[in-house]
Short mmCIF file of C-alpha atoms in Angstrom, two decimals:
data_model
loop_
_atom_site.label_atom_id
_atom_site.label_comp_id
_atom_site.label_asym_id
_atom_site.label_seq_id
_atom_site.Cartn_x
_atom_site.Cartn_y
_atom_site.Cartn_z
CA MET A 4 67.79 74.00 118.17
CA ARG A 5 67.88 71.46 115.77
CA SER A 6 71.83 70.49 115.64
CA ASP A 7 71.09 70.23 111.93
CA ALA A 8 70.13 73.29 111.85
CA MET A 9 71.74 76.88 108.83
CA PRO A 10 73.66 78.21 110.44
CA GLU A 11 73.09 82.40 110.01
CA PRO A 12 74.78 84.26 107.38
CA VAL A 13 77.42 86.20 108.35
CA PRO A 14 77.31 89.91 107.79
CA ALA A 15 80.00 91.42 105.38
CA PHE A 16 81.48 93.89 107.75
CA THR A 17 81.74 91.04 110.47
CA ARG A 18 83.93 88.85 107.83
CA ALA A 19 85.58 92.79 107.22
CA ALA A 20 86.59 91.89 111.58
CA THR A 21 87.03 88.96 111.17
CA LEU A 22 89.39 89.54 109.08
CA ALA A 23 91.42 92.04 110.94
CA VAL A 24 91.30 90.85 114.69
CA LYS A 25 93.25 87.26 113.44
CA PRO A 26 96.35 87.10 115.29
CA ALA A 27 99.93 87.74 113.21
CA GLY A 28 101.85 86.18 112.84
CA THR A 29 105.73 85.58 113.15
CA LEU A 30 107.47 88.19 110.49
CA ALA A 31 111.20 87.40 110.18
CA LYS A 32 113.98 89.91 111.62
CA THR A 33 115.35 90.27 108.00
CA PRO A 34 112.96 91.86 104.91
CA ALA A 35 110.80 88.85 103.87
CA ASP A 36 109.34 88.97 99.97
CA GLY A 37 110.81 91.66 98.95
CA ALA A 38 109.89 93.74 101.16
CA ASP A 39 112.75 97.18 102.08
CA ALA A 40 114.16 97.70 105.51
CA CYS A 41 111.74 100.28 105.85
CA THR A 42 108.49 98.55 105.57
CA ALA A 43 109.70 95.07 107.40
CA GLY A 44 110.38 97.93 110.35
CA LEU A 45 106.89 98.41 109.99
CA ILE A 46 105.28 95.58 109.92
CA ALA A 47 107.35 94.47 113.24
CA SER A 48 105.29 97.72 115.02
CA HIS A 49 102.13 97.26 113.85
CA ALA A 50 102.08 93.50 113.98
CA ALA A 51 100.92 92.61 116.87
CA ARG A 52 97.96 95.08 117.25
CA PRO A 53 94.77 93.91 116.88
CA GLY A 54 93.34 95.01 113.34
CA ALA A 55 96.89 95.93 112.03
CA LEU A 56 96.04 95.85 108.38
CA LEU A 57 94.43 99.45 107.45
CA PRO A 58 97.28 101.43 109.80
CA LEU A 59 99.86 99.42 108.96
CA LEU A 60 99.59 100.24 105.37
CA HIS A 61 98.86 103.79 105.89
CA ALA A 62 101.93 103.71 108.03
CA ILE A 63 103.28 101.70 104.66
CA GLN A 64 102.65 104.57 102.71
CA ASP A 65 103.12 108.25 104.75
CA ALA A 66 107.30 106.59 104.74
CA ARG A 67 107.62 105.20 101.60
CA GLY A 68 104.55 107.32 99.16
CA PHE A 69 104.04 104.02 98.19
CA ILE A 70 102.79 100.44 98.76
CA ALA A 71 104.95 98.43 96.73
CA PRO A 72 103.72 94.62 95.27
CA GLU A 73 106.60 92.91 96.28
CA SER A 74 106.05 93.54 100.16
CA VAL A 75 102.00 92.08 100.02
CA GLY A 76 103.29 88.77 100.73
CA ALA A 77 105.48 90.01 104.31
CA ILE A 78 102.05 91.85 105.32
CA ALA A 79 100.32 89.08 104.79
CA GLN A 80 102.76 85.96 106.85
CA ALA A 81 102.88 89.02 109.65
CA LEU A 82 99.59 89.66 109.88
CA ASN A 83 98.25 86.08 109.36
CA LEU A 84 96.34 86.95 106.27
CA SER A 85 96.38 85.79 102.60
CA ARG A 86 98.53 88.16 100.05
CA ALA A 87 94.45 88.67 97.70
CA GLU A 88 92.90 89.61 101.13
CA VAL A 89 95.86 92.63 101.43
CA HIS A 90 95.52 92.23 97.47
CA GLY A 91 91.76 93.35 98.75
CA VAL A 92 92.22 95.67 100.74
CA ILE A 93 95.08 97.68 98.97
CA THR A 94 93.01 97.71 95.18
CA TYR A 95 89.67 98.95 97.37
CA TYR A 96 90.78 101.80 98.36
CA PRO A 97 91.40 104.38 95.87
CA HIS A 98 94.17 106.14 98.72
CA PHE A 99 96.76 103.73 98.16
CA ARG A 100 99.02 103.52 96.12
CA THR A 101 100.89 100.61 94.38
CA VAL A 102 103.88 102.67 92.87
CA ALA A 103 106.77 105.88 93.09
CA PRO A 104 104.03 109.11 93.57
CA ALA A 105 105.52 111.39 91.30
CA ARG A 106 107.28 114.26 92.32
CA HIS A 107 104.86 116.59 91.75
CA THR A 108 100.49 116.02 92.56
CA LEU A 109 97.89 118.46 90.85
CA GLU A 110 94.15 118.41 91.81
CA VAL A 111 91.86 118.91 90.31
CA CYS A 112 87.87 119.99 91.54
CA ARG A 113 85.45 117.97 89.95
CA ALA A 114 82.39 119.54 92.19
CA GLU A 115 79.25 120.67 89.73
CA SER A 116 81.25 124.67 90.73
CA CYS A 117 83.82 124.09 89.05
CA GLN A 118 82.14 121.88 86.27
CA ALA A 119 79.66 125.17 85.74
CA MET A 120 83.42 127.50 85.12
CA GLY A 121 84.15 125.87 82.73
CA GLY A 122 86.17 122.65 84.66
CA ASP A 123 85.65 119.93 82.15
CA ALA A 124 87.32 122.04 79.49
CA LEU A 125 90.55 122.62 82.06
CA ALA A 126 90.22 119.30 82.96
CA SER A 127 90.73 117.67 79.13
CA HIS A 128 94.03 120.42 78.39
CA ILE A 129 95.89 119.15 81.53
CA GLN A 130 95.15 115.96 80.93
CA GLN A 131 95.95 116.44 76.62
CA ARG A 132 99.17 118.69 78.35
CA LEU A 133 100.53 115.21 80.88
CA GLY A 134 99.10 112.71 78.10
CA CYS A 135 97.56 110.93 81.44
CA GLU A 136 94.10 110.18 82.68
CA PHE A 137 93.20 111.36 86.24
CA HIS A 138 95.16 108.95 88.65
CA GLY A 139 97.40 109.06 86.08
CA VAL A 140 101.29 110.71 85.99
CA ASP A 141 103.20 112.23 83.00
CA SER A 142 105.42 110.28 81.35
CA THR A 143 108.51 111.71 83.05
CA GLN A 144 106.94 110.83 86.37
CA ALA A 145 107.34 114.60 87.43
CA VAL A 146 103.24 115.18 87.92
CA GLY A 147 100.59 112.88 89.04
CA LEU A 148 96.88 113.80 88.26
CA GLU A 149 93.84 113.34 90.39
CA ALA A 150 89.66 114.25 90.63
CA VAL A 151 89.29 115.91 94.16
CA TYR A 152 85.83 117.42 94.91
CA CYS A 153 85.72 120.79 95.90
CA LEU A 154 88.54 122.86 97.33
CA GLY A 155 86.42 125.09 99.13
CA LEU A 156 86.95 127.70 96.65
CA CYS A 157 83.05 127.59 94.70
CA ALA A 158 82.91 131.36 94.48
CA GLN A 159 86.41 131.51 92.77
CA SER A 160 85.98 128.86 90.33
CA PRO A 161 87.84 126.59 88.20
CA ALA A 162 89.84 126.00 91.23
CA ILE A 163 93.04 123.60 91.40
CA ALA A 164 95.95 122.66 93.81
CA LEU A 165 99.70 122.22 93.54
CA ASP A 166 101.49 120.20 95.99
CA GLY A 167 98.68 121.13 98.94
CA ILE A 168 98.48 124.87 97.09
CA ALA A 169 94.74 125.97 96.25
CA HIS A 170 95.26 128.23 92.95
CA ALA A 171 90.97 129.99 92.04
CA ARG A 172 90.24 131.15 88.45
CA MET A 173 92.28 128.88 86.58
CA THR A 174 93.26 128.88 82.62
CA PRO A 175 94.15 126.69 80.41
CA ALA A 176 96.91 129.53 79.83
CA ARG A 177 97.96 130.00 83.59
CA ILE A 178 97.31 125.87 84.38
CA ASP A 179 100.42 126.10 81.70
CA ARG A 180 102.43 128.38 83.43
CA LEU A 181 102.75 126.84 86.55
CA LEU A 182 103.48 122.90 84.80
CA ASP A 183 105.73 124.68 81.78
CA PRO A 184 108.78 124.70 85.21
CA LEU A 185 107.64 120.68 86.01
CA LEU A 186 107.54 119.41 83.11
CA VAL A 187 111.21 119.55 83.18
CA LYS A 188 113.94 117.00 82.57
CA PRO A 189 114.54 115.96 86.70
CA ASP A 190 117.73 116.61 86.79
CA ASP A 191 116.96 120.36 85.69
CA ALA A 192 113.75 120.49 87.71
CA PRO A 193 113.42 122.87 90.31
CA SER A 194 112.87 120.94 94.02
CA THR A 195 110.57 123.01 95.75
CA ASP A 196 109.73 126.19 93.76
CA HIS A 197 106.40 124.91 91.96
CA GLY A 198 104.64 128.89 91.88
CA SER A 199 107.20 130.59 90.21
CA GLY A 200 105.47 132.33 87.41
CA ASP A 201 101.89 132.33 88.98
CA ALA A 202 102.15 132.44 92.82
CA GLN A 203 100.05 136.14 92.84
CA HIS A 204 96.98 133.29 91.53
CA VAL A 205 96.86 131.94 94.62
CA LEU A 206 93.54 131.97 96.87
CA ARG A 207 93.66 135.79 95.42
CA SER A 208 92.84 136.49 92.52
CA ALA A 209 90.66 139.24 91.52
CA PRO A 210 87.83 139.35 90.17
CA HIS A 211 88.96 142.45 87.63
CA GLU A 212 91.84 139.14 86.49
CA GLN A 213 88.20 136.73 84.97
CA GLY A 214 89.53 137.71 81.44
CA VAL A 215 93.30 137.52 81.70
CA PRO A 216 94.73 134.08 80.38
#
């Protein structure tokens, strides 16, 4: 082979794999670059593992609820990556959050079955009520709004899930009854009872209820 031959192009997936297996650096024993103690501990426990970046990001979000932007430097230093590489992975995946999550999560099904049964109008009502778009949070930080694509309730559309609990055959009025106790001042908001006033519609709305507001 000629010595001046052009090297073969490196596929994108190979580049990603190269980033994942770079040798880890040494993490300081105290939090660096603004990383809190919890994040620093997780970095320390993952830093020596091959391909540690994604498992580490998942661990941080599972523990704290989000990945603080000020911790990016510490993550990059420990894994021998650049800040841009870490930031790029965090922002590429919609699953990762860089701000503290809301106290409650409202997921609205955007699949075809729910759209055919009034899902678009329901989504518009929810966005207006919360004052935010999908992937946003209302002004009181009480409810985060997310879009999902099928909750397995196609026969009972439109459907939503509030804090992981599915609610079928939803209407604007029923949504309002679920949201009313949540959209209050944090000091007055109930910590766990997000279904009061509408619990009968969880996964078992009867067909004769379809016309009930």
